[in-house]
Coordinates of C-alpha atoms and ligand atoms in Angstrom, one line a residue:
X901 CA -27.4 73.0 -23.3
X902 CA -26.7 75.6 -25.9
X903 CA -27.4 74.5 -29.4
X904 CA -25.3 75.1 -32.5
X905 CA -27.1 78.3 -33.5
X906 CA -26.7 79.8 -30.0
X907 CA -23.0 78.8 -30.1
X908 CA -22.5 80.4 -33.5
X909 CA -24.1 83.6 -32.2
X910 CA -21.9 83.5 -29.1
X911 CA -18.8 83.3 -31.3
X912 CA -20.0 86.0 -33.6
X913 CA -20.5 88.4 -30.7
X914 CA -16.9 87.8 -29.7
X915 CA -15.5 88.2 -33.2
X916 CA -17.1 91.5 -33.8
X917 CA -16.1 93.0 -37.2
X918 CA -16.9 96.6 -38.0
X919 CA -19.5 97.0 -40.7
X920 CA -20.6 93.3 -40.6
X921 CA -23.6 92.3 -38.4
X922 CA -23.3 89.5 -35.9
X923 CA -26.0 87.6 -37.7
X924 CA -24.0 87.7 -40.9
X925 CA -20.8 86.5 -39.2
X926 CA -22.8 83.7 -37.5
X927 CA -24.2 82.7 -40.8
X928 CA -20.6 82.2 -42.1
X929 CA -19.6 80.0 -39.2
X930 CA -19.5 76.3 -40.0
X931 CA -18.8 72.9 -38.4
X932 CA -15.4 71.7 -39.6
X933 CA -15.5 68.3 -41.3
X934 CA -12.8 67.1 -39.0
X935 CA -13.3 68.1 -35.4
X936 CA -9.6 67.8 -34.5
X937 CA -9.3 71.3 -36.2
X938 CA -11.9 72.7 -33.8
X939 CA -15.6 72.7 -33.0
X940 CA -16.4 75.7 -35.2
X941 CA -14.7 77.5 -38.0
X942 CA -15.0 81.0 -39.6
X943 CA -13.9 81.0 -43.2
X944 CA -12.3 84.5 -43.4
X945 CA -12.4 84.8 -47.2
X946 CA -16.1 85.7 -46.7
X947 CA -14.9 88.9 -45.0
X948 CA -11.9 89.6 -47.4
X949 CA -14.0 91.9 -49.7
X950 CA -15.3 94.1 -46.8
X951 CA -11.9 94.3 -45.0
X952 CA -9.7 94.4 -48.1
X953 CA -7.1 92.0 -46.6
X954 CA -6.1 88.5 -47.2
X955 CA -8.2 85.8 -45.4
X956 CA -5.1 84.6 -43.4
X957 CA -4.3 88.2 -42.3
X958 CA -8.0 88.6 -41.2
X959 CA -7.9 85.4 -39.3
X960 CA -4.7 86.4 -37.5
X961 CA -6.2 89.8 -36.5
X962 CA -9.5 88.4 -35.4
X963 CA -7.7 85.7 -33.4
X964 CA -5.8 88.4 -31.4
X965 CA -8.9 90.3 -30.8
X966 CA -10.9 87.3 -29.5
X967 CA -8.1 86.2 -27.2
X968 CA -7.9 89.7 -25.7
X969 CA -11.4 89.3 -24.3
X970 CA -12.7 86.8 -21.8
X971 CA -13.9 83.8 -23.8
X972 CA -15.1 80.2 -23.4
X973 CA -12.5 78.7 -25.8
X974 CA -9.6 76.3 -24.9
X975 CA -8.0 77.2 -28.3
X976 CA -8.4 79.7 -31.1
X977 CA -6.3 79.2 -34.2
X978 CA -5.8 80.9 -37.6
X979 CA -5.1 78.2 -40.2
X980 CA -5.2 78.8 -44.0
X981 CA -7.6 81.7 -43.8
X982 CA -9.9 80.0 -41.3
X983 CA -10.3 80.9 -37.7
X984 CA -10.9 77.7 -35.7
X985 CA -12.5 77.7 -32.3
X986 CA -12.3 74.9 -29.8
X987 CA -14.6 75.1 -26.8
X988 CA -13.3 73.8 -23.5
X989 CA -13.8 70.1 -23.9
X990 CA -13.9 69.2 -20.4
X991 CA -16.7 71.6 -19.6
X992 CA -18.7 70.3 -22.7
X993 CA -18.3 66.8 -21.6
X994 CA -19.2 67.5 -18.0
X995 CA -22.3 69.3 -19.1
X996 CA -23.4 66.6 -21.5
X997 CA -22.8 63.7 -19.1
X998 CA -24.5 65.3 -16.1
X999 CA -27.5 66.2 -18.2
X1000 CA -27.9 62.7 -19.6
X1001 CA -27.5 61.2 -16.1
X1002 CA -30.1 63.5 -14.7
X1003 CA -32.6 63.2 -17.6
X1004 CA -32.2 59.7 -18.9
X1005 CA -34.5 59.1 -21.8
X1006 CA -35.8 62.7 -21.4
X1007 CA -32.5 63.9 -22.7
X1008 CA -32.9 65.7 -26.0
X1009 CA -36.4 66.9 -25.2
X1010 CA -37.4 70.5 -25.9
X1011 CA -40.2 72.9 -25.2
X1012 CA -40.3 75.0 -28.4
X1013 CA -43.5 73.2 -29.3
X1014 CA -45.4 74.2 -26.2
X1015 CA -49.0 75.3 -26.9
X1016 CA -48.7 74.2 -30.6
X1017 CA -50.8 71.6 -32.1
X1018 CA -49.7 69.7 -35.3
X1019 CA -52.1 67.7 -37.2
X1020 CA -50.4 64.8 -39.1
X1021 CA -52.4 63.0 -41.8
X1022 CA -50.5 59.7 -42.4
X1023 CA -50.9 56.1 -43.5
X1024 CA -54.5 57.0 -44.6
X1025 CA -55.1 53.6 -46.2
X1026 CA -57.9 52.6 -48.4
X1027 CA -60.6 50.3 -47.2
X1028 CA -60.9 46.9 -48.9
X1029 CA -57.5 47.4 -50.6
X1030 CA -54.4 45.7 -49.4
X1031 CA -52.0 47.4 -47.0
X1032 CA -49.1 47.0 -49.4
X1033 CA -45.5 48.2 -49.2
X1034 CA -46.5 51.5 -50.9
X1035 CA -48.1 52.6 -47.6
X1036 CA -45.0 51.9 -45.6
X1037 CA -43.4 55.3 -46.1
X1038 CA -46.4 57.4 -45.3
X1039 CA -47.0 55.2 -42.1
X1040 CA -43.5 55.3 -40.7
X1041 CA -42.6 58.9 -41.8
X1042 CA -45.9 60.2 -40.2
X1043 CA -45.4 58.1 -37.0
X1044 CA -41.8 59.3 -36.6
X1045 CA -42.7 62.9 -37.0
X1046 CA -45.4 62.3 -34.5
X1047 CA -43.0 61.1 -31.8
X1048 CA -40.5 63.8 -32.6
X1049 CA -43.1 66.5 -32.2
X1050 CA -44.0 65.0 -28.8
X1051 CA -40.4 65.0 -27.8
X1052 CA -40.0 68.7 -28.6
X1053 CA -43.1 69.7 -26.6
X1054 CA -45.7 70.0 -29.4
X1055 CA -49.2 68.4 -29.3
X1056 CA -49.4 66.1 -32.4
X1057 CA -52.7 64.7 -33.6
X1058 CA -52.3 61.6 -35.7
X1059 CA -55.1 61.2 -38.3
X1060 CA -55.7 58.2 -40.4
X1061 CA -57.8 59.8 -43.2
X1062 CA -59.3 56.5 -44.4
X1063 CA -60.3 56.0 -48.0
X1064 CA -63.7 54.7 -47.0
X1065 CA -66.0 56.3 -49.5
X1066 CA -66.5 56.2 -53.2
X1067 CA -68.0 54.2 -56.1
X1068 CA -65.5 51.3 -55.5
X1069 CA -67.8 50.2 -52.6
X1070 CA -70.6 49.7 -55.0
X1071 CA -68.4 47.5 -57.2
X1072 CA -67.3 45.5 -54.2
X1073 CA -70.9 44.8 -53.2
X1074 CA -71.7 43.6 -56.8
X1075 CA -68.6 41.5 -56.8
X1076 CA -69.4 40.1 -53.3
X1077 CA -72.9 39.2 -54.3
X1078 CA -71.8 37.4 -57.4
X1079 CA -68.6 35.7 -56.4
X1080 CA -67.9 36.3 -52.7
X1081 CA -69.0 34.9 -49.4
X1082 CA -68.5 35.5 -45.7
X1083 CA -66.5 32.4 -45.1
X1084 CA -63.7 33.5 -47.6
X1085 CA -63.7 36.9 -46.0
X1086 CA -63.5 35.3 -42.6
X1087 CA -60.6 33.1 -43.7
X1088 CA -58.6 35.4 -46.0
X1089 CA -59.6 38.8 -44.9
X1090 CA -58.9 41.7 -47.2
X1091 CA -57.2 39.3 -49.7
X1092 CA -60.7 37.8 -50.5
X1093 CA -62.0 41.3 -51.1
X1094 CA -59.1 42.2 -53.4
X1095 CA -59.6 39.0 -55.4
X1096 CA -63.3 39.7 -56.1
X1097 CA -62.5 43.4 -56.8
X1098 CA -60.0 42.5 -59.4
X1099 CA -62.5 40.0 -60.9
X1100 CA -65.1 42.7 -61.1
X1101 CA -62.8 44.8 -63.3
X1102 CA -62.1 41.8 -65.5
X1103 CA -65.7 40.9 -66.0
X1104 CA -66.8 44.5 -66.5
X1105 CA -64.8 44.7 -69.6
X1106 CA -67.1 42.4 -71.3
X1107 CA -70.2 43.1 -69.2
X1108 CA -70.4 46.8 -68.9
X1109 CA -73.8 46.5 -67.2
X1110 CA -71.9 45.6 -64.0
X1111 CA -70.9 49.2 -63.8
X1112 CA -74.6 50.3 -63.7
X1113 CA -75.3 47.7 -60.9
X1114 CA -72.3 49.0 -59.0
X1115 CA -73.6 52.6 -59.3
X1116 CA -77.0 51.5 -58.0
X1117 CA -75.4 49.8 -55.0
X1118 CA -73.3 52.8 -54.1
X1119 CA -76.4 54.8 -54.3
X1120 CA -78.0 52.4 -51.8
X1121 CA -75.0 53.0 -49.5
X1122 CA -75.5 56.7 -49.7
X1123 CA -79.2 56.2 -48.9
X1124 CA -78.4 54.1 -45.9
X1125 CA -80.1 50.9 -47.1
X1126 CA -79.6 48.2 -44.4
X1127 CA -78.1 45.5 -46.6
X1128 CA -75.7 47.9 -48.4
X1129 CA -74.7 49.3 -45.0
X1130 CA -74.1 45.8 -43.6
X1131 CA -71.7 45.0 -46.3
X1132 CA -70.0 48.3 -46.3
X1133 CA -69.4 48.0 -42.6
X1134 CA -68.1 44.5 -42.9
X1135 CA -65.5 45.5 -45.5
X1136 CA -64.5 48.4 -43.3
X1137 CA -64.2 46.3 -40.2
X1138 CA -62.2 43.5 -41.8
X1139 CA -59.8 45.9 -43.3
X1140 CA -59.3 47.8 -40.0
X1141 CA -58.8 44.6 -38.0
X1142 CA -56.1 43.5 -40.5
X1143 CA -54.2 46.8 -40.7
X1144 CA -54.6 47.1 -36.9
X1145 CA -52.3 44.1 -36.5
X1146 CA -49.6 45.7 -38.7
X1147 CA -49.9 49.0 -36.8
X1148 CA -49.4 47.0 -33.5
X1149 CA -46.3 45.5 -34.8
X1150 CA -45.0 48.9 -35.9
X1151 CA -46.0 50.4 -32.5
X1152 CA -48.3 52.9 -34.2
X1153 CA -51.5 54.5 -32.9
X1154 CA -53.8 57.2 -34.3
X1155 CA -55.8 59.8 -32.5
X1156 CA -58.5 59.8 -35.2
X1157 CA -59.7 57.5 -37.9
X1158 CA -62.0 60.1 -39.4
X1159 CA -61.8 59.2 -43.1
X1160 CA -63.5 60.4 -46.2
X1161 CA -66.9 59.2 -45.2
X1162 CA -66.8 61.4 -42.1
X1163 CA -67.0 64.4 -44.3
X1164 CA -70.2 63.4 -46.2
X1165 CA -72.3 66.0 -44.2
X1166 CA -69.5 68.6 -44.0
X1167 CA -69.0 69.5 -47.6
X1168 CA -72.3 71.4 -48.4
X1169 CA -71.5 74.5 -46.3
X1170 CA -68.1 74.9 -47.8
X1171 CA -69.5 74.5 -51.3
X1172 CA -72.1 77.2 -50.5
X1173 CA -69.4 79.5 -49.3
X1174 CA -67.4 78.9 -52.4
X1175 CA -70.4 79.8 -54.5
X1176 CA -71.1 82.9 -52.5
X1177 CA -67.5 84.0 -52.9
X1178 CA -67.8 83.5 -56.6
X1179 CA -65.0 81.0 -56.7
X1180 CA -67.1 78.3 -58.5
X1181 CA -67.2 78.0 -62.2
X1182 CA -69.6 75.6 -63.9
X1183 CA -68.0 73.6 -66.7
X1184 CA -69.9 70.9 -68.6
X1185 CA -72.2 70.7 -65.6
X1186 CA -69.4 70.1 -63.2
X1187 CA -68.4 72.6 -60.4
X1188 CA -64.8 73.6 -60.5
X1189 CA -62.4 76.2 -59.1
X1190 CA -60.5 77.7 -62.0
X1191 CA -56.8 77.8 -61.2
X1192 CA -55.5 78.7 -64.7
X1193 CA -54.0 81.9 -63.4
X1194 CA -51.7 79.9 -61.2
X1195 CA -50.7 77.4 -63.8
X1196 CA -52.8 74.5 -62.5
X1197 CA -55.6 72.5 -63.9
X1198 CA -59.0 73.2 -62.3
X1199 CA -59.9 71.8 -58.9
X1200 CA -62.9 69.6 -59.6
X1201 CA -65.3 69.6 -56.7
X1202 CA -68.7 68.3 -57.9
X1203 CA -69.2 66.2 -61.0
X1204 CA -72.1 66.8 -63.4
X1205 CA -74.0 64.0 -61.7
X1206 CA -73.7 65.6 -58.4
X1207 CA -71.1 63.4 -57.0
X1208 CA -68.4 64.9 -54.7
X1209 CA -64.7 64.0 -55.0
X1210 CA -61.6 63.3 -53.1
X1211 CA -60.7 67.0 -53.3
X1212 CA -64.1 68.0 -51.9
X1213 CA -63.6 65.8 -48.9
X1214 CA -60.1 67.1 -48.3
X1215 CA -61.4 70.6 -48.4
X1216 CA -64.0 69.8 -45.8
X1217 CA -61.4 68.0 -43.8
X1218 CA -59.0 70.9 -43.8
X1219 CA -61.7 73.2 -42.4
X1220 CA -62.8 70.6 -39.9
X1221 CA -59.2 70.2 -38.6
X1222 CA -58.7 73.9 -38.3
X1223 CA -61.9 74.3 -36.3
X1224 CA -61.4 71.2 -34.1
X1225 CA -57.7 71.4 -33.4
X1226 CA -56.8 75.1 -34.2
X1227 CA -53.5 73.7 -35.6
X1228 CA -50.2 75.5 -35.7
X1229 CA -49.4 73.2 -38.8
X1230 CA -51.4 70.6 -40.7
X1231 CA -49.2 68.0 -42.4
X1232 CA -50.1 65.6 -45.2
X1233 CA -47.7 62.7 -45.5
X1234 CA -48.7 61.6 -48.9
X1235 CA -46.7 60.3 -52.0
X1236 CA -45.4 62.9 -54.4
X1237 CA -47.9 61.6 -57.0
X1238 CA -50.4 63.8 -55.2
X1239 CA -48.3 67.0 -55.5
X1240 CA -50.8 68.7 -57.7
X1241 CA -53.8 67.7 -55.6
X1242 CA -52.3 69.4 -52.5
X1243 CA -51.2 72.5 -54.4
X1244 CA -54.8 72.8 -55.7
X1245 CA -56.2 72.3 -52.2
X1246 CA -54.0 74.8 -50.5
X1247 CA -54.6 77.4 -53.3
X1248 CA -58.4 77.0 -53.0
X1249 CA -58.1 77.6 -49.3
X1250 CA -56.0 80.7 -49.9
X1251 CA -58.5 82.0 -52.4
X1252 CA -61.2 81.6 -49.8
X1253 CA -59.3 84.1 -47.8
X1254 CA -58.0 81.8 -45.0
X1255 CA -54.6 82.9 -43.8
X1256 CA -53.9 79.4 -42.4
X1257 CA -53.4 78.0 -45.9
X1258 CA -49.8 78.8 -45.1
X1259 CA -49.7 76.4 -42.3
X1260 CA -50.7 73.4 -44.4
X1261 CA -47.8 71.3 -45.6
X1262 CA -47.6 68.4 -48.0
X1263 CA -44.8 66.2 -47.0
X1264 CA -44.2 64.1 -50.1
X1265 CA -42.0 61.0 -50.4
X1266 CA -40.8 58.7 -53.2
X1267 CA -41.6 55.1 -54.1
X1268 CA -40.5 51.9 -52.4
X1269 CA -40.0 49.0 -54.7
X1270 CA -38.6 45.5 -54.3
X1271 CA -35.4 44.4 -55.9
X1272 CA -37.2 42.0 -58.2
X1273 CA -39.7 44.7 -59.3
X1274 CA -42.6 42.9 -57.6
X1275 CA -44.1 46.3 -56.5
X1276 CA -45.9 46.7 -59.8
X1277 CA -49.6 46.7 -59.1
X1278 CA -50.6 46.4 -62.7
X1279 CA -49.4 42.8 -62.9
X1280 CA -51.6 42.3 -59.8
X1281 CA -48.5 41.3 -57.9
X1282 CA -48.9 43.6 -54.9
X1283 CA -46.4 43.1 -52.1
X1284 CA -48.2 43.0 -48.8
X1285 CA -46.5 44.8 -45.9
X1286 CA -47.3 42.0 -43.5
X1287 CA -45.5 39.5 -45.8
X1288 CA -42.5 41.8 -46.0
X1289 CA -42.4 42.1 -42.2
X1290 CA -42.8 38.3 -41.7
X1291 CA -40.0 37.5 -44.2
X1292 CA -37.7 40.1 -42.6
X1293 CA -38.4 38.7 -39.1
X1294 CA -37.7 35.1 -40.4
X1295 CA -34.4 36.1 -41.9
X1296 CA -33.4 38.2 -38.8
X1297 CA -34.1 35.0 -36.8
X1298 CA -31.7 33.0 -38.9
X1299 CA -28.9 35.6 -38.5
X1300 CA -29.5 36.0 -34.8
X1301 CA -29.3 32.3 -34.2
X1302 CA -26.1 32.0 -36.1
X1303 CA -24.5 34.8 -34.1
X1304 CA -25.7 33.9 -30.6
X1305 CA -27.1 30.4 -30.0
X1306 CA -27.8 31.0 -26.4
X1307 CA -29.8 34.2 -26.7
X1308 CA -32.9 34.1 -24.5
X1309 CA -36.1 35.2 -26.1
X1310 CA -34.7 34.9 -29.6
X1311 CA -38.2 35.1 -31.1
X1312 CA -38.9 38.5 -29.6
X1313 CA -35.5 39.8 -30.7
X1314 CA -36.0 38.6 -34.2
X1315 CA -39.3 40.5 -34.3
X1316 CA -37.7 43.6 -33.1
X1317 CA -34.8 43.3 -35.5
X1318 CA -36.8 42.2 -38.5
X1319 CA -39.6 44.8 -38.2
X1320 CA -37.0 47.4 -37.1
X1321 CA -34.9 46.8 -40.1
X1322 CA -37.7 47.5 -42.5
X1323 CA -38.8 50.7 -40.7
X1324 CA -35.2 51.9 -40.4
X1325 CA -34.6 51.4 -44.1
X1326 CA -37.7 53.3 -45.0
X1327 CA -36.4 56.2 -43.0
X1328 CA -32.7 56.0 -44.0
X1329 CA -32.8 58.3 -47.0
X1330 CA -34.1 61.6 -47.9
X1331 CA -37.8 60.9 -48.1
X1332 CA -38.2 62.2 -51.7
X1333 CA -36.0 59.6 -53.1
X1334 CA -37.3 56.4 -54.7
X1335 CA -35.8 53.5 -52.9
X1336 CA -35.3 49.9 -53.7
X1337 CA -35.8 47.3 -50.9
X1338 CA -33.7 44.2 -50.4
X1339 CA -33.8 42.0 -47.4
X1340 CA -30.0 41.4 -47.5
X1341 CA -29.3 45.1 -47.5
X1342 CA -31.7 46.0 -44.6
X1343 CA -30.4 43.2 -42.5
X1344 CA -26.8 43.7 -43.0
X1345 CA -25.3 43.8 -39.5
X1346 CA -22.4 45.9 -40.7
X1347 CA -24.3 48.3 -42.9
X1348 CA -26.2 51.5 -42.1
X1349 CA -29.1 49.4 -40.7
X1350 CA -31.3 48.8 -37.7
X1351 CA -29.4 45.7 -36.6
X1352 CA -26.1 47.6 -36.7
X1353 CA -27.4 50.3 -34.4
X1354 CA -29.4 47.9 -32.3
X1355 CA -26.3 45.7 -31.9
X1356 CA -24.2 48.7 -30.9
X1357 CA -26.8 49.7 -28.3
X1358 CA -26.9 46.1 -26.9
X1359 CA -23.1 46.2 -26.7
X1360 CA -23.3 49.4 -24.7
X1361 CA -25.9 48.0 -22.4
X1362 CA -23.9 44.8 -21.8
X1363 CA -20.9 47.0 -20.9
X1364 CA -23.0 49.0 -18.4
X1365 CA -24.2 45.8 -16.8
X1366 CA -20.7 44.5 -16.5
X1367 CA -19.7 47.8 -14.9
X1368 CA -22.4 47.4 -12.3
X1369 CA -24.7 50.1 -13.6
X1370 CA -24.6 53.9 -13.2
X1371 CA -25.6 54.4 -9.6
X1372 CA -22.2 55.6 -8.4
X1373 CA -22.2 58.1 -11.3
X1374 CA -25.5 59.5 -10.2
X1375 CA -24.2 59.8 -6.6
X1376 CA -20.8 61.3 -7.2
X1377 CA -20.4 63.6 -10.2
X1378 CA -17.3 63.1 -12.5
X1379 CA -14.4 65.2 -11.4
X1380 CA -12.5 67.5 -13.6
X1381 CA -9.7 65.0 -13.7
X1382 CA -11.9 62.2 -14.7
X1383 CA -13.5 64.2 -17.4
X1384 CA -10.1 65.1 -18.8
X1385 CA -9.6 61.5 -19.6
X1386 CA -12.2 61.8 -22.4
X1387 CA -9.9 64.1 -24.2
X1388 CA -8.6 62.8 -27.5
X1389 CA -10.1 62.3 -30.9
X1390 CA -12.7 59.6 -30.3
X1391 CA -14.0 60.8 -27.0
X1392 CA -14.2 64.4 -28.2
X1393 CA -16.0 63.5 -31.3
X1394 CA -18.5 61.4 -29.4
X1395 CA -19.2 64.2 -26.9
X1396 CA -19.7 66.7 -29.6
X1397 CA -22.1 64.4 -31.4
X1398 CA -24.1 63.4 -28.4
X1399 CA -24.5 67.0 -27.4
X1400 CA -26.3 67.6 -30.6
X1401 CA -29.2 65.2 -30.1
X1402 CA -31.9 67.7 -29.2
X1403 CA -31.2 70.0 -32.0
X1404 CA -30.9 67.2 -34.4
X1405 CA -34.5 66.2 -33.6
X1406 CA -35.6 69.9 -34.0
X1407 CA -33.7 70.0 -37.3
X1408 CA -35.5 66.8 -38.5
X1409 CA -38.9 68.5 -37.7
X1410 CA -37.9 71.8 -39.4
X1411 CA -37.3 69.7 -42.6
X1412 CA -40.1 67.2 -42.0
X1413 CA -37.3 64.7 -42.5
X1414 CA -37.1 61.8 -40.0
X1415 CA -34.0 60.5 -41.9
X1416 CA -32.0 63.3 -40.2
X1417 CA -32.4 61.3 -37.0
X1418 CA -31.7 58.0 -38.7
X1419 CA -28.5 59.2 -40.1
X1420 CA -27.6 60.7 -36.7
X1421 CA -28.1 57.4 -34.8
X1422 CA -25.8 55.7 -37.4
X1423 CA -23.2 58.4 -36.8
X1424 CA -23.4 57.9 -33.0
X1425 CA -23.2 54.2 -33.3
X1426 CA -20.1 54.4 -35.6
X1427 CA -18.5 57.0 -33.4
X1428 CA -19.0 54.8 -30.3
X1429 CA -17.6 51.7 -32.1
X1430 CA -14.5 53.8 -33.0
X1431 CA -14.2 54.8 -29.4
X1432 CA -14.7 51.3 -28.2
X1433 CA -11.9 50.0 -30.5
X1434 CA -9.5 52.6 -29.3
X1435 CA -10.2 52.7 -25.6
X1436 CA -10.7 50.3 -22.7
X1437 CA -13.8 51.0 -20.8
X1438 CA -14.4 48.3 -18.1
X1439 CA -10.7 47.4 -17.7
X1440 CA -9.5 51.0 -17.9
X1441 CA -7.4 52.4 -15.1
X1442 CA -9.5 53.6 -12.2
X1443 CA -9.4 57.3 -13.1
X1444 CA -10.6 56.7 -16.7
X1445 CA -13.1 54.1 -15.9
X1446 CA -16.1 56.1 -14.6
X1447 CA -15.9 58.7 -17.4
X1448 CA -15.9 55.9 -20.0
X1449 CA -18.9 54.3 -18.4
X1450 CA -20.7 57.6 -18.2
X1451 CA -20.0 58.1 -21.9
X1452 CA -21.2 54.6 -22.7
X1453 CA -24.4 55.3 -20.8
X1454 CA -25.0 58.5 -22.8
X1455 CA -24.5 56.5 -26.0
X1456 CA -27.0 53.9 -24.9
X1457 CA -29.6 56.6 -23.9
X1458 CA -29.2 58.5 -27.2
X1459 CA -29.3 55.4 -29.4
X1460 CA -32.3 53.9 -27.6
X1461 CA -34.2 57.1 -27.7
X1462 CA -33.2 58.0 -31.2
X1463 CA -34.3 54.5 -32.4
X1464 CA -37.6 54.9 -30.5
X1465 CA -38.2 58.2 -32.2
X1466 CA -37.9 56.6 -35.7
X1467 CA -40.0 53.7 -34.5
X1468 CA -37.4 51.0 -34.0
X1469 CA -37.2 48.9 -30.8
X1470 CA -33.9 48.3 -29.1
X1471 CA -33.4 44.8 -27.6
X1472 CA -31.3 44.7 -24.5
X1473 CA -29.4 41.8 -25.8
X1474 CA -28.7 40.4 -29.2
Ligands
LIG333 N1 -56.1 57.3 -49.2 C1 -55.2 58.1 -50.0 C2 -54.3 57.2 -50.9 O1 -54.1 56.1 -50.5 C3 -54.4 59.0 -49.2 C4 -55.0 60.0 -48.4 C5 -54.1 61.1 -47.9 N2 -54.7 62.0 -47.1 C6 -55.5 63.0 -47.5 N3 -56.1 63.8 -46.7 N4 -55.7 63.2 -48.9 O2 -53.9 57.6 -51.9

């Protein structure tokens, strides 16, 4: 199916204005806000200066010219200085429905990514620290981009760049030796680690010698001392087992868990190269790359005591990824607080003369907080993602039971709706915005929410079941006469919207913005509900019935697939 850009070019070629390129005309063409006016519109005031005529006169002339040539339009109209184009609706509907029937969930796929590998660094949690609601965005944005890349033919590589190295592990060992034990860790998991870690910081205020002990223990980890390693591994295992459960609920997998520690032996050659390229400056004993010229603070790579840093590891990781995956793009889905870090990182790689610095992209996002402000870590009141999911599932269960007492498998549906509502919410807005989470908002069945879309999809599926499925549609294609019955405002709007699924996914990728797809599935659900209110489907007269069912099927396919892409499951019944 042609996408919007191709259609714009097709129109521009037919319009042909002397002295204005087709590309330029195509760039003026827009989608009218109300599609009863047409599918595309050319605002002629953009041409008034070149042609020295009024926009309406230009529109009239261009209309005559277009209609004098063979064209794919069912109507061309000049209204208020706009030239409006309507494509043949029956043909568009026929194309859409036959394609969806043929491809099923493969509808909307693309191949523009063929042969292109995209590394996505996302979630990237820290060991021995809670998986709190702050990690939600990175996790769900990264996973959504991953699925969308796959759908458009790319080869994504999902990387969980674990925060599994640093002096905090020395502190944890000291804390563990003083106040911790294996039973607590067995029982409470990461929570037990967080508790003793917090205690370490409290006690270190009055007993600064604890910091020296911590440094000594971290040194023992670095030296591979067996006891230090046993504890280090224990902390890592426990954390991964716990976050693994959350990832399972979210349906998320990673191709690599190579975290910071993985790069321990990979920094030296890069530091040597930086030295030989004269990019290193020594400042108070520390090795830095001076970035003053670009208005940035220096990138600190080796401290005076010889310790490497977060940035050193990221530098090694960037080179490792280039060498291992030969990426087309390498994304970092990380909060905007790290804007400077990534700007510095990319600049250093540019200064090293690597042209692929241009292919590295920081995909930043805003903060998620809870309505009552409980997000604040300073008060020690961290909100655990697992608890948020549990509470959302519990509330979803209550609502579902109220709505449908007889629902089979209500527990599984509650899990799908509850978890789905949290994910959907995190992907509803432009990612850079700070957002405030509330259970009532994300679970509002009439709002712009997962349950609203899930419910609409379940309704479509129940209609299809009542209609006896789509076998007859697959056997006998819809006739021209049947397709014509979809004409009218609601049907046409739905056809136009559903036809744009694939390009919507591509657009989301171009902007690294999964919310484009979230907004889109809301629009499809709304549009279908309008259609459903205005038209009979099952009980429609025979000649309308099949077209209505085919359209319902297309809605179901696009909703289910759209939800899948953003990481939300679609229960068959609700
Ligand atoms: N672990 C880091 C944090 O929680 C995020 C790491 C992001 N990835 C990276 N390659 N720097 O802040």
